[in-house]
Amino acid sequence: MPTLYYHHSAGLNHLTAPGHPERPDRLRAIAQGLAHEKFDSLVRHEAPMADLDVVALCHSNEYIDELRHIAPKEGMIYLDGDTSMSPGTLEAALRATGGAIAAVDAVMTNTKTNAFVGTRPPGHHAESSKPMGFCFFDSVAVAARYAQRKYGIQRAAIVDFDVHHGNGSQEIFWADPSVMYASTHQMPLFPGTGSTQERGEDDTIVNAPLHAGNGSREFREAFNLAILPRLEAFAPELIVISAGFDAHWRDPLGGLELREEDYTWVTRKLMEIADTSAQGRIVSVLEGGYDLEGLRDSVAVHVAALMNN
Ligand code: ZN
C-alpha cells in the first residue's frame, strides 16, 4: 500500500515567541525521523495551499477574512494568550489544510492508499469562527467535509488521540451525524471540553477522557471499549486522524504516559477498521507533540505502521 507524505517548508515560517512549544523545530524533528532509509518508499509531496472556499466548508467567511486582514506584515500579533500570527502564519495554515485536502484527493482517487500530513500549525482547537490553542483552521474537519462534498462520502470519522480534546472538531460536527468525532484526551486539561456526556445532537461524538498518569493500559482500554466498537458500527468510508503526539510520556504539555508502541498499536487498529469499511482510506494529520525526540520517534512509528512496515 503506497503511503503519501505531505509537507512544506512554509511551515517553518510560522513563527511563535521564544520558548513557545509549538515551534518550527517540530517539523525539523519530523523530517529527521522520516529521513531514515526505511521511509524511502514514502511518496513525498509538497502541501498545496487550500482554496479559501474549501476552508469555508467549516469556517465562516467573516472569520477567514478577519484572519487575512489582521495577518501582520512584520512582527507578531496575539489572537489569544498562546495563539499568535507572524507574517508566515497564514500561508503555513493554508498549506496545513491544503495538505489534508490533497491527501483526501489522493486516497479517494487511488486504491489502497493512505497519507500522513506533517504540517503546522495544528488545527483541532480552531472553531468555526474562532482561533484557539495554536490553531487557525481545523484541517481534519475541512478534510472530512471536503471528502463528503467532492466524493459523496456518506460517513466520515475523525479520530483524535492528541492529549488535548479537539473542541473545534466537536463544535463543527456537533449536529452533523454524517461525521463521527471520537477522542481520547487528558482531563482536566486545556481546553476543558471532552467529557463523556458531550455526545452531540445525534450521539455521534464519542469522548473517552483519560487522567494524568494514565498510560498504555488505560489508553488501549479506552479505544477497545469506548471508541473502536462505535467506530466499527459507524462503518466510516474515510478515517481522518487528528494525530497529536503530546500524550507521549516525554511531552511537556501532557501528563499521559504513552510509548511509541501505543501509537503503532492504535494506528494498526484504525487501519483494520479502514480496511473493513473504507477501502483502507486514512488521512492522518499532525496536531500536537512538543518534545522533539518524542515527536520524532512517535511520528516515525505512526508512519511506519501506515506503510505496513
Ligand atoms: Zn495537543
mmCIF file of C-alpha atoms and ligand atoms in Angstrom:
data_model
loop_
_atom_site.group_PDB
_atom_site.id
_atom_site.type_symbol
_atom_site.label_atom_id
_atom_site.label_comp_id
_atom_site.label_asym_id
_atom_site.label_seq_id
_atom_site.Cartn_x
_atom_site.Cartn_y
_atom_site.Cartn_z
ATOM 1 C CA MET A 1 0.000 0.000 0.000
ATOM 2 C CA PRO A 2 1.593 3.309 -1.008
ATOM 3 C CA THR A 3 1.697 5.846 1.792
ATOM 4 C CA LEU A 4 1.866 9.521 0.903
ATOM 5 C CA TYR A 5 3.572 12.193 2.976
ATOM 6 C CA TYR A 6 2.612 15.857 2.623
ATOM 7 C CA HIS A 7 4.923 18.532 3.987
ATOM 8 C CA HIS A 8 6.061 22.076 3.151
ATOM 9 C CA SER A 9 8.915 24.331 4.215
ATOM 10 C CA ALA A 10 6.419 27.210 4.579
ATOM 11 C CA GLY A 11 5.540 25.566 7.895
ATOM 12 C CA LEU A 12 8.913 26.772 9.179
ATOM 13 C CA ASN A 13 7.862 30.394 8.588
ATOM 14 C CA HIS A 14 5.013 30.331 11.101
ATOM 15 C CA LEU A 15 6.994 31.862 13.945
ATOM 16 C CA THR A 16 5.995 31.794 17.598
ATOM 17 C CA ALA A 17 7.543 33.576 20.590
ATOM 18 C CA PRO A 18 10.798 32.207 22.032
ATOM 19 C CA GLY A 19 10.040 29.345 24.400
ATOM 20 C CA HIS A 20 6.675 28.577 22.760
ATOM 21 C CA PRO A 21 6.234 24.797 22.453
ATOM 22 C CA GLU A 22 4.560 24.923 19.000
ATOM 23 C CA ARG A 23 7.709 25.848 17.100
ATOM 24 C CA PRO A 24 9.351 25.300 13.699
ATOM 25 C CA ASP A 25 11.828 22.789 15.150
ATOM 26 C CA ARG A 26 8.930 20.332 15.407
ATOM 27 C CA LEU A 27 8.930 19.988 11.618
ATOM 28 C CA ARG A 28 12.702 19.601 11.556
ATOM 29 C CA ALA A 29 12.444 16.766 14.084
ATOM 30 C CA ILE A 30 9.818 15.001 11.962
ATOM 31 C CA ALA A 31 11.913 15.412 8.809
ATOM 32 C CA GLN A 32 14.867 13.918 10.638
ATOM 33 C CA GLY A 33 12.838 10.892 11.728
ATOM 34 C CA LEU A 34 11.448 10.301 8.243
ATOM 35 C CA ALA A 35 14.886 10.624 6.609
ATOM 36 C CA HIS A 36 15.708 7.039 7.633
ATOM 37 C CA GLU A 37 16.047 4.609 4.733
ATOM 38 C CA LYS A 38 13.060 2.599 5.888
ATOM 39 C CA PHE A 39 10.964 5.531 4.675
ATOM 40 C CA ASP A 40 12.486 5.523 1.193
ATOM 41 C CA SER A 41 9.255 4.219 -0.334
ATOM 42 C CA LEU A 42 7.190 7.034 1.204
ATOM 43 C CA VAL A 43 5.714 9.112 -1.634
ATOM 44 C CA ARG A 44 6.587 12.705 -0.758
ATOM 45 C CA HIS A 45 4.598 15.726 -1.912
ATOM 46 C CA GLU A 46 4.671 19.416 -1.102
ATOM 47 C CA ALA A 47 1.423 20.521 0.512
ATOM 48 C CA PRO A 48 -0.504 22.981 -1.690
ATOM 49 C CA MET A 49 -2.362 25.960 -0.235
ATOM 50 C CA ALA A 50 -6.036 25.280 0.407
ATOM 51 C CA ASP A 51 -8.524 27.358 -1.571
ATOM 52 C CA LEU A 52 -10.370 29.751 0.688
ATOM 53 C CA ASP A 53 -13.736 28.412 -0.457
ATOM 54 C CA VAL A 54 -12.653 24.961 0.710
ATOM 55 C CA VAL A 55 -11.606 26.359 4.110
ATOM 56 C CA ALA A 56 -15.067 27.949 4.192
ATOM 57 C CA LEU A 57 -16.636 24.468 4.279
ATOM 58 C CA CYS A 58 -16.011 24.603 8.040
ATOM 59 C CA HIS A 59 -15.156 28.229 8.837
ATOM 60 C CA SER A 60 -17.207 31.385 8.379
ATOM 61 C CA ASN A 61 -16.187 33.789 5.638
ATOM 62 C CA GLU A 62 -16.087 36.593 8.222
ATOM 63 C CA TYR A 63 -13.551 34.645 10.250
ATOM 64 C CA ILE A 64 -11.369 33.818 7.234
ATOM 65 C CA ASP A 65 -11.465 37.463 6.083
ATOM 66 C CA GLU A 66 -10.570 38.680 9.544
ATOM 67 C CA LEU A 67 -7.503 36.423 9.740
ATOM 68 C CA ARG A 68 -6.386 37.680 6.327
ATOM 69 C CA HIS A 69 -6.991 41.258 7.419
ATOM 70 C CA ILE A 70 -5.088 41.081 10.710
ATOM 71 C CA ALA A 71 -2.154 38.964 9.438
ATOM 72 C CA PRO A 72 0.919 41.076 10.226
ATOM 73 C CA LYS A 73 3.437 42.228 7.606
ATOM 74 C CA GLU A 74 6.136 42.138 10.271
ATOM 75 C CA GLY A 75 6.473 41.178 13.906
ATOM 76 C CA MET A 76 3.799 39.171 15.661
ATOM 77 C CA ILE A 77 0.221 39.650 16.795
ATOM 78 C CA TYR A 78 -1.551 37.681 19.513
ATOM 79 C CA LEU A 79 -5.083 36.385 18.980
ATOM 80 C CA ASP A 80 -5.178 34.930 22.482
ATOM 81 C CA GLY A 81 -2.595 34.202 25.175
ATOM 82 C CA ASP A 82 -0.944 31.382 23.262
ATOM 83 C CA THR A 83 -2.080 31.778 19.646
ATOM 84 C CA SER A 84 -0.118 34.245 17.535
ATOM 85 C CA MET A 85 0.423 35.145 13.898
ATOM 86 C CA SER A 86 3.697 36.078 12.223
ATOM 87 C CA PRO A 87 3.995 37.118 8.550
ATOM 88 C CA GLY A 88 4.346 33.445 7.523
ATOM 89 C CA THR A 89 1.413 32.107 9.521
ATOM 90 C CA LEU A 90 -1.401 32.405 7.005
ATOM 91 C CA GLU A 91 0.443 30.553 4.255
ATOM 92 C CA ALA A 92 1.558 27.863 6.716
ATOM 93 C CA ALA A 93 -2.031 27.398 7.942
ATOM 94 C CA LEU A 94 -3.394 27.262 4.394
ATOM 95 C CA ARG A 95 -0.779 24.660 3.460
ATOM 96 C CA ALA A 96 -1.597 22.590 6.543
ATOM 97 C CA THR A 97 -5.237 22.468 5.455
ATOM 98 C CA GLY A 98 -4.265 22.184 1.793
ATOM 99 C CA GLY A 99 -2.082 19.172 2.564
ATOM 100 C CA ALA A 100 -5.051 17.466 4.198
ATOM 101 C CA ILE A 101 -7.223 18.274 1.169
ATOM 102 C CA ALA A 102 -4.611 16.963 -1.272
ATOM 103 C CA ALA A 103 -4.360 13.826 0.853
ATOM 104 C CA VAL A 104 -8.135 13.334 0.616
ATOM 105 C CA ASP A 105 -7.946 13.697 -3.171
ATOM 106 C CA ALA A 106 -5.157 11.116 -3.272
ATOM 107 C CA VAL A 107 -6.800 8.474 -1.086
ATOM 108 C CA MET A 108 -10.157 8.946 -2.816
ATOM 109 C CA THR A 109 -8.761 8.533 -6.313
ATOM 110 C CA ASN A 110 -6.151 5.818 -5.728
ATOM 111 C CA THR A 111 -6.939 2.407 -4.366
ATOM 112 C CA LYS A 112 -5.424 1.220 -1.120
ATOM 113 C CA THR A 113 -3.663 4.443 -0.277
ATOM 114 C CA ASN A 114 -3.216 6.317 2.975
ATOM 115 C CA ALA A 115 -1.445 9.553 3.852
ATOM 116 C CA PHE A 116 0.286 11.463 6.625
ATOM 117 C CA VAL A 117 0.210 15.260 6.573
ATOM 118 C CA GLY A 118 3.182 16.544 8.585
ATOM 119 C CA THR A 119 2.465 20.253 8.699
ATOM 120 C CA ARG A 120 1.974 23.022 11.259
ATOM 121 C CA PRO A 121 0.173 24.953 12.717
ATOM 122 C CA PRO A 122 -2.180 22.311 14.120
ATOM 123 C CA GLY A 123 -5.948 22.702 13.752
ATOM 124 C CA HIS A 124 -8.263 20.785 16.069
ATOM 125 C CA HIS A 125 -8.837 23.618 18.575
ATOM 126 C CA ALA A 126 -9.940 26.102 15.890
ATOM 127 C CA GLU A 127 -13.710 26.523 15.960
ATOM 128 C CA SER A 128 -15.825 27.649 13.022
ATOM 129 C CA SER A 129 -15.273 31.321 13.885
ATOM 130 C CA LYS A 130 -12.516 31.323 16.461
ATOM 131 C CA PRO A 131 -8.760 30.672 16.553
ATOM 132 C CA MET A 132 -7.605 28.898 19.694
ATOM 133 C CA GLY A 133 -4.812 26.848 21.232
ATOM 134 C CA PHE A 134 -2.156 27.389 18.499
ATOM 135 C CA CYS A 135 -4.796 26.636 15.798
ATOM 136 C CA PHE A 136 -6.353 28.691 12.958
ATOM 137 C CA PHE A 137 -8.081 26.318 10.528
ATOM 138 C CA ASP A 138 -9.383 22.898 11.548
ATOM 139 C CA SER A 139 -7.695 20.873 8.821
ATOM 140 C CA VAL A 140 -9.185 17.499 9.776
ATOM 141 C CA ALA A 141 -12.693 18.954 9.839
ATOM 142 C CA VAL A 142 -12.252 20.636 6.465
ATOM 143 C CA ALA A 143 -10.818 17.387 5.060
ATOM 144 C CA ALA A 144 -13.781 15.311 6.267
ATOM 145 C CA ARG A 145 -16.361 17.721 4.896
ATOM 146 C CA TYR A 146 -14.458 18.148 1.628
ATOM 147 C CA ALA A 147 -14.489 14.353 1.151
ATOM 148 C CA GLN A 148 -18.244 14.408 1.603
ATOM 149 C CA ARG A 149 -18.880 17.295 -0.772
ATOM 150 C CA LYS A 150 -16.465 16.287 -3.512
ATOM 151 C CA TYR A 151 -16.655 12.492 -3.377
ATOM 152 C CA GLY A 152 -20.066 11.819 -1.876
ATOM 153 C CA ILE A 153 -18.725 10.115 1.244
ATOM 154 C CA GLN A 154 -21.756 9.387 3.431
ATOM 155 C CA ARG A 155 -19.946 8.744 6.709
ATOM 156 C CA ALA A 156 -16.533 10.120 7.660
ATOM 157 C CA ALA A 157 -14.887 9.622 11.044
ATOM 158 C CA ILE A 158 -12.346 11.822 12.802
ATOM 159 C CA VAL A 159 -10.295 10.001 15.424
ATOM 160 C CA ASP A 160 -8.251 12.256 17.704
ATOM 161 C CA PHE A 161 -5.559 10.843 20.015
ATOM 162 C CA ASP A 162 -3.909 14.166 20.801
ATOM 163 C CA VAL A 163 -3.576 14.704 24.575
ATOM 164 C CA HIS A 164 -5.926 17.687 24.242
ATOM 165 C CA HIS A 165 -9.579 17.469 23.299
ATOM 166 C CA GLY A 166 -10.415 18.692 19.783
ATOM 167 C CA ASN A 167 -13.045 21.209 20.807
ATOM 168 C CA GLY A 168 -13.048 22.718 17.317
ATOM 169 C CA SER A 169 -13.845 19.459 15.532
ATOM 170 C CA GLN A 170 -16.507 18.684 18.121
ATOM 171 C CA GLU A 171 -18.108 22.105 17.697
ATOM 172 C CA ILE A 172 -18.099 21.881 13.901
ATOM 173 C CA PHE A 173 -19.739 18.435 13.797
ATOM 174 C CA TRP A 174 -21.885 18.695 16.953
ATOM 175 C CA ALA A 175 -25.125 18.486 14.988
ATOM 176 C CA ASP A 176 -23.864 16.545 11.958
ATOM 177 C CA PRO A 177 -24.482 12.782 12.224
ATOM 178 C CA SER A 178 -22.579 12.126 8.990
ATOM 179 C CA VAL A 179 -19.241 12.795 10.711
ATOM 180 C CA MET A 180 -18.288 10.889 13.852
ATOM 181 C CA TYR A 181 -15.783 12.581 16.143
ATOM 182 C CA ALA A 182 -14.037 10.250 18.609
ATOM 183 C CA SER A 183 -11.312 11.350 21.005
ATOM 184 C CA THR A 184 -9.034 10.212 23.800
ATOM 185 C CA HIS A 185 -7.550 13.101 25.752
ATOM 186 C CA GLN A 186 -6.431 14.048 29.225
ATOM 187 C CA MET A 187 -8.988 15.639 31.558
ATOM 188 C CA PRO A 188 -8.831 18.004 33.224
ATOM 189 C CA LEU A 189 -6.629 19.832 30.746
ATOM 190 C CA PHE A 190 -6.904 22.577 28.101
ATOM 191 C CA PRO A 191 -9.389 23.267 26.507
ATOM 192 C CA GLY A 192 -11.709 21.841 29.197
ATOM 193 C CA THR A 193 -14.217 20.155 26.878
ATOM 194 C CA GLY A 194 -14.461 16.428 26.140
ATOM 195 C CA SER A 195 -16.488 14.830 28.925
ATOM 196 C CA THR A 196 -18.331 11.581 28.183
ATOM 197 C CA GLN A 197 -21.630 13.486 28.471
ATOM 198 C CA GLU A 198 -20.765 15.558 25.388
ATOM 199 C CA ARG A 199 -22.233 13.303 22.716
ATOM 200 C CA GLY A 200 -23.524 15.629 20.017
ATOM 201 C CA GLU A 201 -27.120 16.028 18.910
ATOM 202 C CA ASP A 202 -27.207 12.600 17.274
ATOM 203 C CA ASP A 203 -24.859 10.688 19.572
ATOM 204 C CA THR A 204 -22.007 10.729 17.045
ATOM 205 C CA ILE A 205 -19.461 12.403 19.354
ATOM 206 C CA VAL A 206 -17.527 9.829 21.375
ATOM 207 C CA ASN A 207 -15.349 11.233 24.143
ATOM 208 C CA ALA A 208 -13.146 8.891 26.162
ATOM 209 C CA PRO A 209 -11.264 11.096 28.637
ATOM 210 C CA LEU A 210 -8.129 9.855 30.409
ATOM 211 C CA HIS A 211 -6.464 11.143 33.546
ATOM 212 C CA ALA A 212 -2.981 12.394 34.353
ATOM 213 C CA GLY A 213 -0.669 9.453 34.908
ATOM 214 C CA ASN A 214 -2.650 7.102 32.648
ATOM 215 C CA GLY A 215 -0.577 5.177 30.123
ATOM 216 C CA SER A 216 -0.738 2.295 27.647
ATOM 217 C CA ARG A 217 -3.273 0.203 29.537
ATOM 218 C CA GLU A 218 -5.864 2.940 30.021
ATOM 219 C CA PHE A 219 -5.321 4.324 26.508
ATOM 220 C CA ARG A 220 -5.848 0.928 24.856
ATOM 221 C CA GLU A 221 -8.797 0.198 27.122
ATOM 222 C CA ALA A 222 -10.432 3.491 26.088
ATOM 223 C CA PHE A 223 -10.023 2.560 22.438
ATOM 224 C CA ASN A 224 -11.056 -1.066 22.893
ATOM 225 C CA LEU A 225 -14.134 -0.343 24.996
ATOM 226 C CA ALA A 226 -15.320 3.134 24.037
ATOM 227 C CA ILE A 227 -14.036 4.095 20.603
ATOM 228 C CA LEU A 228 -13.310 1.123 18.336
ATOM 229 C CA PRO A 229 -16.721 -0.606 18.718
ATOM 230 C CA ARG A 230 -18.512 2.676 17.976
ATOM 231 C CA LEU A 231 -16.275 3.340 15.016
ATOM 232 C CA GLU A 232 -16.785 -0.158 13.648
ATOM 233 C CA ALA A 233 -20.569 0.170 13.960
ATOM 234 C CA PHE A 234 -20.467 3.568 12.244
ATOM 235 C CA ALA A 235 -18.585 1.987 9.305
ATOM 236 C CA PRO A 236 -16.823 5.135 8.087
ATOM 237 C CA GLU A 237 -15.899 5.362 4.408
ATOM 238 C CA LEU A 238 -12.932 7.563 5.327
ATOM 239 C CA ILE A 239 -10.969 7.873 8.572
ATOM 240 C CA VAL A 240 -9.234 11.163 9.299
ATOM 241 C CA ILE A 241 -6.822 11.101 12.221
ATOM 242 C CA SER A 242 -6.031 14.091 14.420
ATOM 243 C CA ALA A 243 -2.556 12.733 15.066
ATOM 244 C CA GLY A 244 -1.212 14.577 18.078
ATOM 245 C CA PHE A 245 1.746 13.026 19.856
ATOM 246 C CA ASP A 246 1.609 15.053 23.075
ATOM 247 C CA ALA A 247 0.238 12.112 25.074
ATOM 248 C CA HIS A 248 3.804 10.716 24.830
ATOM 249 C CA TRP A 249 5.484 10.249 28.220
ATOM 250 C CA ARG A 250 8.203 12.779 27.364
ATOM 251 C CA ASP A 251 5.795 15.566 26.382
ATOM 252 C CA PRO A 252 5.994 18.769 28.471
ATOM 253 C CA LEU A 253 2.323 19.789 27.974
ATOM 254 C CA GLY A 254 0.567 16.497 28.696
ATOM 255 C CA GLY A 255 0.521 14.207 31.707
ATOM 256 C CA LEU A 256 -0.131 10.891 29.972
ATOM 257 C CA GLU A 257 2.479 8.173 29.628
ATOM 258 C CA LEU A 258 2.127 6.757 26.117
ATOM 259 C CA ARG A 259 5.031 4.954 24.460
ATOM 260 C CA GLU A 260 5.818 4.690 20.776
ATOM 261 C CA GLU A 261 4.325 1.184 20.668
ATOM 262 C CA ASP A 262 0.965 2.639 21.668
ATOM 263 C CA TYR A 263 0.986 4.786 18.539
ATOM 264 C CA THR A 264 1.846 1.723 16.458
ATOM 265 C CA TRP A 265 -1.000 -0.172 18.118
ATOM 266 C CA VAL A 266 -3.667 2.484 17.621
ATOM 267 C CA THR A 267 -2.584 3.112 14.024
ATOM 268 C CA ARG A 268 -2.955 -0.589 13.202
ATOM 269 C CA LYS A 269 -6.353 -0.768 14.900
ATOM 270 C CA LEU A 270 -7.607 2.183 12.846
ATOM 271 C CA MET A 271 -6.168 0.608 9.686
ATOM 272 C CA GLU A 272 -8.137 -2.586 10.387
ATOM 273 C CA ILE A 273 -11.378 -0.616 10.528
ATOM 274 C CA ALA A 274 -10.407 1.427 7.474
ATOM 275 C CA ASP A 275 -9.738 -1.827 5.608
ATOM 276 C CA THR A 276 -13.184 -3.124 6.538
ATOM 277 C CA SER A 277 -15.374 -0.147 5.683
ATOM 278 C CA ALA A 278 -13.208 2.484 3.982
ATOM 279 C CA GLN A 279 -11.078 0.573 1.468
ATOM 280 C CA GLY A 280 -8.075 1.407 3.614
ATOM 281 C CA ARG A 281 -8.544 5.155 3.249
ATOM 282 C CA ILE A 282 -6.837 7.045 6.083
ATOM 283 C CA VAL A 283 -5.721 10.677 6.113
ATOM 284 C CA SER A 284 -3.640 11.363 9.205
ATOM 285 C CA VAL A 285 -2.881 14.986 10.060
ATOM 286 C CA LEU A 286 -0.320 16.181 12.585
ATOM 287 C CA GLU A 287 -1.707 18.055 15.594
ATOM 288 C CA GLY A 288 0.394 18.414 18.783
ATOM 289 C CA GLY A 289 3.595 16.816 20.101
ATOM 290 C CA TYR A 290 6.059 19.140 21.787
ATOM 291 C CA ASP A 291 9.011 17.052 22.916
ATOM 292 C CA LEU A 292 11.182 16.935 19.819
ATOM 293 C CA GLU A 293 12.573 13.470 20.457
ATOM 294 C CA GLY A 294 9.192 12.028 21.447
ATOM 295 C CA LEU A 295 7.592 13.657 18.409
ATOM 296 C CA ARG A 296 10.275 12.441 16.008
ATOM 297 C CA ASP A 297 10.072 8.835 17.208
ATOM 298 C CA SER A 298 6.283 8.759 17.517
ATOM 299 C CA VAL A 299 5.692 10.126 14.018
ATOM 300 C CA ALA A 300 8.209 7.610 12.698
ATOM 301 C CA VAL A 301 6.394 4.589 14.178
ATOM 302 C CA HIS A 302 2.991 6.001 13.154
ATOM 303 C CA VAL A 303 4.070 6.468 9.531
ATOM 304 C CA ALA A 304 5.854 3.085 9.531
ATOM 305 C CA ALA A 305 2.592 1.477 10.652
ATOM 306 C CA LEU A 306 0.669 3.292 7.901
ATOM 307 C CA MET A 307 3.220 1.881 5.435
ATOM 308 C CA ASN A 308 2.802 -1.602 6.930
ATOM 309 C CA ASN A 309 6.484 -1.526 7.855
HETATM 310 ZN ZN ZN B 1 -2.377 18.761 21.904
#
